[in-house]
Amino acid sequence: MGRFEAEKAASRHLRDQVLSWGASLVGFADLRGVAPSAFSHWPNGVCIAVALEPMVMSGVLDGPTSEYYQEYQRANRLLNDLAERSADFISSSGHRAEAFPATIVDSFPGEEFDRTLSVAFQHKTAATRAGLGWIGKSALLVTPEYGPRVRLATVFTDMPLEAGTPVTAGRCGDCRACVRACPAGAIKGQEWRVGLPRAELVDVVACRAKMKQLLLERVGVEDAVCGVCLAVCPVGVR
Ligand code: B12
């Protein structure tokens, strides 16, 4: 078997494993020149997506519900487990790997996070590089299969993998469903392309403030979770 055939077979094997453990979508990203310096020694990323329950999401059309808040936590737990298992699986095949979890609330540098509303690596970058979907007007990853109703995690690795075809522009067209529905009025309505600053898509400060208010009012929990822009997207609705 030649190098490319071996890479292809190993990629297929890894994807099948992670899907069999409960992932909804698995893609491989060439991250060279894209990952920030703290991760630039990793050439590749495995992007793992877990789809959110359609029944739960259909209840989120005008704000967060306690069912959605539980679903959000379930997806995070499953993703963090899948990312760890994938890293272990890759390591056992003789390569190096590091899981970057779905949400890393405990290790967020509090004040710096409050100021930037950014973390060290964006899962959506790995996802578009893996070809799993595009960035919507909502600034969310939109997959053809599930729309934006997926949560994500990434595994960095030096394992040679067959990378997907990068997606570099949005495909929302005339649709403005998320722009109209956002309870914070935070989504500006721009079509995404690689390099477009986040601020041109979404007012993240307004989004976070509204999410906190709505979750407290409707669910009685102090956190920042909403989900309306996920729920109203028409892509991938079955
Ligand atoms: C901080 C944060 C927030 C902040 C800021 C949001 C934001 N857009 O940055 C606040 C609190 C407002 C927030 C809100 C929400 N969040 Co949030 N959040 C994060 C977190 C922890 C870090 C994001 C970050 O660093 N942002 C910095 C900016 C610069 O990047 P970005 O917008 O995330 O991504 C940009 C790049 O990836 C770039 N990009 C894409 N492809 C490429 C390719 C190349 C080559 C380059 C250079 C760039 C590039 O385009 C993106 C669009 O701006 C991520 C988890 C993670 N580690 O990724 C979750 C995450 C983005 N959130 C998520 C979700 C679902 C939400 C909410 C719906 C809340 C909820 N759970 O109900 C809302 C939606 C807000 C919105 N419409 O953007 C999901 C998104 C899933 C998806 N389908 O895309 C993530 C990925 C969590 C997860 N593990 O799944 N969030």
XYZ file of C-alpha atoms and ligand atoms in Angstrom:
329
model
C 0.000 0.000 0.000
C 1.344 3.479 -0.937
C 1.577 6.359 1.533
C -1.688 7.976 0.398
C -3.636 4.725 0.499
C -2.309 4.061 4.020
C -3.284 7.589 5.108
C -6.728 7.117 3.639
C -7.233 3.756 5.332
C -6.011 5.079 8.710
C -8.314 8.112 8.394
C -11.303 5.933 7.577
C -10.518 3.638 10.502
C -10.246 6.570 12.944
C -13.465 8.177 11.648
C -15.385 4.884 11.955
C -14.145 4.411 15.524
C -15.150 7.880 16.685
C -18.550 7.610 14.972
C -19.086 4.234 16.645
C -18.481 5.886 20.055
C -21.318 8.347 19.448
C -20.021 11.255 17.341
C -22.388 12.616 14.665
C -19.713 13.941 12.275
C -15.927 13.539 12.165
C -13.599 15.494 9.871
C -9.864 15.989 9.446
C -8.265 19.401 9.108
C -4.878 20.487 7.837
C -4.096 23.145 10.461
C -0.679 24.179 9.188
C -0.485 27.977 9.104
C -3.886 28.310 10.726
C -3.550 27.298 14.386
C -2.261 29.968 16.815
C 1.370 29.665 17.953
C 0.554 27.655 21.094
C -0.706 24.876 18.802
C 1.347 25.466 15.656
C 3.431 22.339 16.271
C 0.333 20.262 15.505
C -0.124 19.793 11.755
C -3.570 18.217 11.903
C -6.838 18.377 13.768
C -9.661 15.914 14.195
C -12.926 17.820 14.359
C -15.677 16.020 16.263
C -19.312 17.144 16.135
C -22.184 15.966 18.328
C -25.670 16.800 17.086
C -28.241 18.267 19.459
C -31.627 16.503 19.795
C -34.119 17.924 17.244
C -37.029 17.575 19.722
C -35.178 19.640 22.305
C -34.114 22.252 19.772
C -37.645 22.706 18.476
C -38.554 24.041 21.936
C -35.931 26.791 21.830
C -37.506 29.025 19.194
C -38.008 32.006 21.540
C -35.402 31.425 24.237
C -33.489 28.799 26.258
C -35.320 25.985 28.073
C -34.163 23.715 30.882
C -34.282 20.781 28.414
C -31.843 22.642 26.167
C -29.577 23.490 29.093
C -29.432 19.766 29.977
C -28.857 18.825 26.334
C -26.029 21.382 26.131
C -24.368 19.738 29.141
C -24.909 16.225 27.751
C -23.283 17.200 24.451
C -20.303 18.761 26.241
C -19.750 15.677 28.395
C -19.996 13.357 25.394
C -17.657 15.543 23.319
C -15.035 15.768 26.033
C -15.158 12.000 26.423
C -14.931 11.434 22.649
C -11.982 13.832 22.371
C -10.091 12.045 25.175
C -10.850 8.604 23.757
C -9.768 9.710 20.284
C -6.496 11.104 21.637
C -5.838 7.823 23.479
C -6.690 5.821 20.365
C -4.277 7.891 18.245
C -1.545 7.600 20.889
C -1.956 3.827 20.975
C -1.262 3.772 17.230
C 2.118 5.412 17.820
C 1.318 9.086 17.102
C 0.940 12.063 19.399
C -2.374 13.746 20.170
C -3.904 16.354 22.482
C -7.610 16.880 23.106
C -8.995 20.427 23.149
C -12.346 20.095 24.929
C -15.749 21.494 23.958
C -15.854 23.985 26.798
C -13.130 24.592 29.299
C -14.940 26.806 31.757
C -12.770 25.800 34.726
C -9.545 26.813 33.047
C -10.815 30.008 31.398
C -8.550 32.861 32.449
C -11.448 34.771 34.076
C -10.640 38.423 33.487
C -8.961 37.945 30.146
C -11.865 35.836 28.934
C -14.383 38.448 30.082
C -12.483 41.071 28.100
C -11.883 39.130 24.873
C -14.637 36.493 24.875
C -12.082 34.289 23.099
C -10.128 31.162 23.986
C -6.823 29.791 22.709
C -8.282 27.799 19.806
C -11.568 27.990 17.911
C -13.249 24.689 17.072
C -15.015 26.340 14.126
C -11.665 26.973 12.447
C -10.881 23.247 12.557
C -14.409 22.475 11.360
C -14.297 24.650 8.221
C -10.771 23.447 7.477
C -12.074 19.877 7.707
C -14.847 20.768 5.268
C -17.659 19.948 7.724
C -19.594 23.122 6.901
C -19.513 26.896 6.560
C -19.710 29.787 9.004
C -23.212 31.209 8.890
C -24.370 34.788 9.336
C -24.788 33.708 12.991
C -20.987 33.108 13.220
C -21.841 29.453 13.908
C -20.668 26.419 11.975
C -23.555 25.361 9.715
C -23.405 21.722 8.604
C -25.508 20.440 5.701
C -26.669 17.515 7.889
C -27.696 19.274 11.121
C -27.465 22.992 10.368
C -25.727 24.731 13.296
C -27.287 22.304 15.830
C -23.973 20.644 16.626
C -21.419 21.163 19.362
C -17.735 20.688 18.643
C -14.411 19.509 20.030
C -10.960 19.195 18.456
C -8.078 16.744 18.814
C -4.685 18.021 17.686
C -2.377 15.376 16.259
C 0.722 14.631 14.224
C -0.962 11.530 12.755
C -1.020 11.819 8.942
C -4.684 12.123 7.983
C -6.583 12.685 4.783
C -7.729 16.304 5.280
C -11.085 17.528 3.995
C -11.505 20.358 1.509
C -11.514 23.699 3.386
C -14.661 25.820 3.192
C -13.750 29.498 2.865
C -17.057 31.360 2.458
C -20.601 31.321 3.809
C -23.548 29.776 1.968
C -26.469 31.462 3.695
C -27.468 33.514 0.666
C -30.625 35.592 1.254
C -31.608 33.793 4.472
C -31.869 36.060 7.535
C -33.722 33.733 9.924
C -31.103 34.042 12.702
C -30.761 37.800 12.193
C -34.515 38.248 12.708
C -34.813 35.833 15.643
C -31.796 36.756 17.815
C -33.280 38.009 21.120
C -30.287 40.340 21.554
C -30.454 41.741 18.020
C -26.756 40.807 17.967
C -26.468 39.214 14.500
C -25.572 41.765 11.839
C -26.467 39.825 8.691
C -23.097 39.662 6.906
C -22.136 36.655 4.783
C -18.885 35.125 6.169
C -15.583 34.647 4.379
C -12.197 33.592 5.802
C -10.586 36.564 7.517
C -13.798 38.464 8.290
C -13.476 39.732 11.877
C -16.011 38.212 14.291
C -17.246 41.708 15.207
C -18.617 42.135 11.681
C -20.848 39.099 12.195
C -22.031 39.293 15.791
C -22.023 41.694 18.738
C -20.758 39.116 21.232
C -21.111 41.393 24.258
C -24.810 41.942 23.549
C -25.248 38.204 22.856
C -23.648 37.150 26.132
C -25.558 39.701 28.229
C -28.911 38.617 26.750
C -28.084 34.898 27.125
C -27.337 35.415 30.832
C -30.561 37.356 31.377
C -32.762 34.864 29.500
C -31.247 31.772 31.129
C -31.738 33.226 34.593
C -35.322 34.323 33.853
C -36.427 31.167 32.046
C -34.329 28.399 33.615
C -33.147 29.916 36.905
C -29.485 29.192 36.168
C -26.528 31.603 36.191
C -24.699 30.813 32.960
C -24.638 32.140 29.384
C -26.600 29.805 27.086
C -29.410 30.642 24.647
C -29.670 28.586 21.442
C -32.243 30.591 19.431
C -29.825 31.112 16.491
C -29.260 27.340 16.425
C -32.951 26.496 16.572
C -34.249 28.832 13.848
C -31.724 27.954 11.132
C -33.566 26.158 8.300
C -30.491 24.202 7.140
C -30.570 20.491 8.026
C -34.082 20.505 9.513
C -35.671 17.096 8.967
C -16.240 32.487 23.770
C -17.387 31.721 23.203
C -18.614 32.374 23.121
C -18.777 33.878 23.337
C -18.317 34.588 22.045
C -18.912 33.975 20.760
C -18.009 33.964 19.522
N -18.631 33.861 18.352
O -16.809 34.041 19.611
C -20.285 33.996 23.660
C -20.454 33.875 25.171
C -20.991 35.271 23.168
C -20.801 32.726 22.981
C -22.093 32.555 22.562
C -22.568 31.423 21.945
N -21.924 30.261 21.773
Co -20.075 30.050 22.132
N -18.211 29.673 22.359
C -17.232 30.391 22.764
C -15.916 29.559 22.747
C -15.696 29.025 24.171
C -14.686 30.281 22.241
C -14.918 31.058 20.937
C -13.798 31.992 20.574
O -12.660 31.828 20.967
N -14.142 33.009 19.781
C -13.192 33.910 19.148
C -13.651 34.240 17.706
C -12.573 35.025 16.985
O -13.856 33.079 17.013
P -15.220 32.346 16.673
O -16.383 33.229 16.351
O -15.442 31.329 17.746
O -14.773 31.569 15.357
C -14.338 32.241 14.222
C -13.156 31.486 13.611
O -13.356 30.088 13.794
C -13.272 31.904 12.151
N -12.930 30.877 11.192
C -13.704 29.867 10.782
N -13.053 29.131 9.880
C -11.843 29.685 9.706
C -10.793 29.307 8.891
C -9.619 30.083 8.895
C -8.495 29.690 8.023
C -9.536 31.235 9.746
C -8.296 32.052 9.781
C -10.619 31.599 10.571
C -11.754 30.815 10.534
O -14.655 32.235 11.921
C -15.401 32.127 13.119
C -16.519 33.142 13.079
O -16.269 34.335 13.756
C -16.312 28.412 21.740
C -15.557 27.089 21.955
C -14.297 27.052 21.136
N -13.174 26.739 21.729
O -14.284 27.282 19.915
C -17.850 28.334 21.925
C -18.701 28.029 20.709
C -18.263 28.895 19.557
N -20.085 28.460 21.126
C -21.000 27.744 20.666
C -22.386 28.053 20.816
C -23.367 27.015 20.340
C -22.796 29.282 21.352
C -24.225 29.839 21.521
C -25.308 29.382 20.553
C -24.702 29.665 22.973
C -25.330 28.371 23.289
N -24.508 27.363 23.528
O -26.496 28.199 23.331
C -23.957 31.357 21.372
C -23.950 31.805 19.899
C -23.183 33.090 19.698
C -22.839 33.407 18.262
N -23.838 33.514 17.400
O -21.653 33.565 17.946
C -20.466 26.541 19.879
C -20.697 26.715 18.366
C -21.151 25.461 17.645
C -21.376 25.746 16.181
N -22.309 25.043 15.588
O -20.723 26.583 15.601
C -18.933 26.527 20.311
C -17.955 26.078 19.229
C -18.845 25.606 21.541
C -18.795 24.124 21.181
N -17.932 23.381 21.830
O -19.499 23.628 20.327
N -19.847 31.823 22.819
